[in-house]
Coordinates of C-alpha atoms and ligand atoms in Angstrom, one line a residue:
X483 CA 90.6 119.9 134.1
X484 CA 93.6 118.4 132.4
X485 CA 91.6 115.6 130.9
X486 CA 89.1 118.1 129.5
X487 CA 91.8 120.1 128.0
X488 CA 93.4 117.0 126.6
X489 CA 90.1 115.9 125.1
X490 CA 89.7 119.3 123.5
X491 CA 93.2 119.0 122.0
X492 CA 92.5 115.6 120.8
X493 CA 89.3 116.7 119.0
X494 CA 91.2 119.5 117.3
X495 CA 94.0 117.1 116.3
X496 CA 91.4 114.7 114.9
X497 CA 90.0 117.4 112.6
X498 CA 93.5 118.1 111.4
X499 CA 94.2 114.5 110.9
X500 CA 91.1 114.0 108.7
X501 CA 91.8 117.3 106.9
X502 CA 95.4 116.4 106.3
X503 CA 94.3 113.4 104.4
X504 CA 91.5 115.0 102.4
X505 CA 92.6 118.6 101.7
X506 CA 95.1 119.7 99.1
X507 CA 98.4 121.2 100.3
X508 CA 97.1 124.7 99.6
X509 CA 93.8 124.2 101.5
X510 CA 95.8 122.7 104.3
X511 CA 98.1 125.7 104.8
X512 CA 95.1 128.0 104.8
X513 CA 93.3 126.0 107.5
X514 CA 92.4 128.5 110.3
X515 CA 93.4 126.3 113.2
X516 CA 96.9 125.9 111.9
X517 CA 98.0 129.0 113.9
X518 CA 96.7 127.5 117.1
X519 CA 99.5 126.2 119.3
X520 CA 99.7 123.0 121.3
X521 CA 102.4 121.1 123.1
X522 CA 104.4 118.3 121.6
X523 CA 104.4 115.5 124.1
X524 CA 107.9 114.4 123.1
X525 CA 109.8 117.7 123.0
X526 CA 107.4 119.6 125.4
X527 CA 107.6 122.5 123.0
X528 CA 104.6 124.5 121.8
X529 CA 104.0 124.3 118.2
X530 CA 101.2 124.8 115.6
X531 CA 98.5 122.1 115.8
X532 CA 98.9 121.3 112.1
X533 CA 102.4 120.1 112.7
X534 CA 101.2 117.7 115.5
X535 CA 100.0 114.2 115.2
X536 CA 98.1 112.0 117.7
X537 CA 98.7 108.3 117.1
X538 CA 95.6 106.1 117.3
X539 CA 94.7 105.0 120.8
X540 CA 96.9 107.7 122.5
X541 CA 95.8 110.9 124.2
X542 CA 99.0 112.9 123.4
X543 CA 100.2 114.4 120.3
X544 CA 103.7 114.9 119.1
X545 CA 105.6 116.7 116.4
X546 CA 104.9 114.9 113.2
X547 CA 108.5 115.3 112.1
X548 CA 109.8 113.7 115.3
X549 CA 107.4 110.7 114.8
X550 CA 108.5 110.5 111.2
X551 CA 112.2 110.5 112.3
X552 CA 111.5 107.9 115.0
X553 CA 109.8 105.5 112.6
X554 CA 112.6 106.0 110.0
X555 CA 115.2 105.3 112.6
X556 CA 113.5 102.1 113.6
X557 CA 113.2 101.1 110.0
X558 CA 116.9 101.7 109.5
X559 CA 117.8 99.5 112.5
X560 CA 115.3 97.0 111.3
X561 CA 113.3 97.2 114.6
X562 CA 109.9 96.6 113.1
X563 CA 108.5 95.4 116.4
X564 CA 109.2 98.8 117.9
X565 CA 107.0 100.3 115.1
X566 CA 104.2 97.8 115.2
X567 CA 103.8 98.0 119.0
X568 CA 103.6 101.9 118.9
X569 CA 101.7 102.7 115.7
X570 CA 98.7 101.4 113.8
X571 CA 98.9 100.9 110.0
X572 CA 96.8 104.0 109.5
X573 CA 99.1 106.1 111.7
X574 CA 102.1 104.9 109.6
X575 CA 100.2 105.8 106.4
X576 CA 99.8 109.3 107.8
X577 CA 103.2 109.8 109.3
X578 CA 105.4 108.3 106.5
X579 CA 106.0 109.4 103.0
X580 CA 104.5 106.9 100.6
X581 CA 107.6 105.1 99.4
X582 CA 108.8 104.6 103.0
X583 CA 105.4 103.3 104.0
X584 CA 105.5 100.9 101.1
X585 CA 109.0 99.7 102.2
X586 CA 107.6 99.2 105.8
X587 CA 104.6 97.3 104.5
X588 CA 106.7 95.0 102.4
X589 CA 109.2 94.3 105.2
X590 CA 106.5 93.6 107.8
X591 CA 104.8 91.2 105.5
X592 CA 108.1 89.5 104.8
X593 CA 108.8 89.2 108.6
X594 CA 105.3 87.8 109.1
X595 CA 105.9 85.2 106.4
X596 CA 109.3 84.2 107.8
X597 CA 108.0 83.5 111.3
X598 CA 107.9 79.7 111.3
X599 CA 104.5 78.0 111.3
X600 CA 102.2 81.0 111.2
X601 CA 102.1 82.4 107.7
X602 CA 103.4 81.1 104.4
X603 CA 103.4 82.3 100.8
X604 CA 102.6 80.0 97.8
X605 CA 105.7 79.6 95.6
X606 CA 103.4 79.2 92.5
X607 CA 101.0 82.2 92.9
X608 CA 102.6 84.2 95.7
X609 CA 99.4 84.3 97.7
X610 CA 100.1 84.6 101.4
X611 CA 97.9 82.6 103.8
X612 CA 97.8 81.6 107.4
X613 CA 98.8 78.0 108.3
X614 CA 96.9 75.7 110.6
X615 CA 99.4 75.4 113.4
X616 CA 97.3 73.0 115.5
X617 CA 98.8 69.9 113.9
X618 CA 98.9 67.5 116.8
X619 CA 100.9 64.5 115.4
X620 CA 98.1 62.0 116.2
X621 CA 96.2 61.0 113.1
X622 CA 92.6 60.1 112.7
X623 CA 92.1 56.7 110.9
X624 CA 91.0 58.5 107.6
X625 CA 94.2 60.4 107.6
X626 CA 96.2 57.2 108.1
X627 CA 94.4 55.5 105.2
X628 CA 95.1 58.5 103.0
X629 CA 98.7 58.6 104.0
X630 CA 99.2 54.8 103.5
X631 CA 97.8 55.2 99.9
X632 CA 100.3 57.8 98.9
X633 CA 102.8 56.8 96.3
X634 CA 105.9 58.5 94.9
X635 CA 106.4 59.5 91.2
X636 CA 107.4 55.9 90.4
X637 CA 104.3 54.5 92.0
X638 CA 106.0 53.0 95.0
X639 CA 104.3 53.4 98.4
X640 CA 106.2 55.7 100.7
X641 CA 108.1 55.1 104.0
X642 CA 106.7 56.0 107.4
X643 CA 109.2 58.9 107.8
X644 CA 108.2 60.2 104.3
X645 CA 104.5 60.1 105.4
X646 CA 105.5 62.1 108.5
X647 CA 107.3 64.7 106.4
X648 CA 104.2 64.9 104.1
X649 CA 101.9 65.5 107.1
X650 CA 104.2 68.2 108.4
X651 CA 105.4 70.1 105.3
X652 CA 103.1 69.4 102.4
X653 CA 100.8 72.4 101.9
X654 CA 98.1 73.0 99.4
X655 CA 97.7 76.6 98.3
X656 CA 94.4 78.1 99.7
X657 CA 94.0 80.3 96.6
X658 CA 91.2 78.5 94.7
X659 CA 92.5 79.6 91.4
X660 CA 95.9 78.1 92.1
X661 CA 95.5 75.1 94.5
X662 CA 99.0 73.8 93.8
X663 CA 100.8 71.9 96.5
X664 CA 104.3 72.6 97.7
X665 CA 106.8 71.9 100.5
X666 CA 106.9 74.6 103.2
X667 CA 110.3 73.6 104.3
X668 CA 112.2 73.8 101.0
X669 CA 109.5 75.4 98.8
X670 CA 109.7 72.8 96.1
X671 CA 106.6 72.9 94.0
X672 CA 104.9 70.4 93.6
X673 CA 105.7 68.7 96.9
X674 CA 108.3 65.9 96.7
X675 CA 106.2 63.0 97.8
X676 CA 108.2 60.1 99.3
X677 CA 111.2 62.1 100.3
X678 CA 112.3 64.6 102.8
X679 CA 113.9 67.7 101.4
X680 CA 117.5 66.5 101.7
X681 CA 116.7 63.2 100.0
X682 CA 114.8 65.0 97.3
X683 CA 117.8 67.3 96.7
X684 CA 120.2 64.4 96.3
X685 CA 117.8 62.6 94.0
X686 CA 117.7 65.7 91.8
X687 CA 121.5 65.7 91.6
X688 CA 121.8 62.0 90.9
X689 CA 122.2 60.8 87.3
X690 CA 119.1 59.9 85.4
X691 CA 118.3 57.7 82.4
X692 CA 118.4 60.1 79.4
X693 CA 115.3 58.5 77.9
X694 CA 112.9 57.9 80.8
X695 CA 114.5 60.1 83.5
X696 CA 114.5 57.3 86.0
X697 CA 117.2 57.7 88.7
X698 CA 120.2 55.5 87.9
X699 CA 122.0 53.2 90.3
X700 CA 124.5 50.3 90.1
X701 CA 121.8 47.8 89.4
X702 CA 119.7 49.5 86.7
X703 CA 122.4 51.3 84.7
X704 CA 123.3 49.8 81.3
X705 CA 126.7 48.1 81.3
X706 CA 129.1 48.5 78.5
X707 CA 127.4 51.5 76.8
X708 CA 128.4 52.0 73.2
X709 CA 129.4 55.6 73.7
X710 CA 129.8 58.2 76.4
X711 CA 126.6 59.9 75.3
X712 CA 124.7 56.7 75.9
X713 CA 126.2 55.9 79.3
X714 CA 123.2 57.3 81.2
X715 CA 120.6 54.8 80.2
X716 CA 118.6 52.4 82.3
X717 CA 118.1 48.7 81.6
X718 CA 114.3 49.0 80.9
X719 CA 113.4 47.2 77.6
X720 CA 112.1 50.4 76.0
X721 CA 115.2 52.5 76.9
X722 CA 117.5 49.7 75.7
X723 CA 115.7 49.7 72.4
X724 CA 115.9 53.5 72.2
X725 CA 119.6 53.2 72.9
X726 CA 120.2 50.8 70.1
X727 CA 118.3 53.0 67.7
X728 CA 120.4 56.0 68.8
X729 CA 123.5 54.0 68.4
X730 CA 123.0 53.8 64.6
X731 CA 122.5 57.5 64.5
X732 CA 125.8 58.6 66.0
X733 CA 127.2 61.4 63.8
X734 CA 130.8 61.5 62.7
X735 CA 131.5 64.3 65.1
X736 CA 130.5 62.0 68.0
X737 CA 127.0 63.6 68.6
X738 CA 124.0 61.4 69.0
Ligands
LIG1342 ZN1 99.1 79.3 95.0
LIG1343 ZN1 111.0 70.0 100.9
LIG1344 ZN1 115.2 54.5 81.1
LIG1345 ZN1 127.9 67.5 66.0

């Protein structure tokens, strides 16, 4: 008996739900069933069917305003899981005003992307895609050969730990129009082959030759530079030549 009655209510509510989406506000208010009363499952009060909503997969209906307030409350407290476990996306589209639904959709995508190892977003084209999380750590011979052939920007083969980092964090964008690679740990794009993120960062900060951009250290930095402007030069033949040419071009104000 109760189940029948419930089924009947559900059918009415479905009609309302469909009509609420497709009818204009004027048509909606003139809908004959809007004066039919039914009980809100949350407040237990009788109210017009047109003010009730039945979430997908549930037999009950509740006051649309109460559902709306509940979802907004969860959003304010940032309890997205409370919302996703109780409502489907199409429910939320129905219950929420458009700008709040938009906010929810953006936040839930962001949450999904920030969960480690499941989803990621290409830093170049912003396409989100799912990651293969079944990386086992044991490599097939082909993978080992490919890894062993990897070289950094200077053409040097890379260390074993850098190979491991590459395997774990180097991602190629699945969007065919993009296809760029990046690091899914620090989001550097392109991926920093030959270094872990921290090494890469300190390499970025280190002084470089002003002509060839090679990283400078004690052994490859020019000694006794002719001016402060020419202090960051490496000892490569070509760069030394460029330095000498620059030397003759120093302006009276000190600029090179
Ligand atoms: Zn991309
Ligand atoms: Zn990185
Ligand atoms: Zn140089
Ligand atoms: Zn000047």
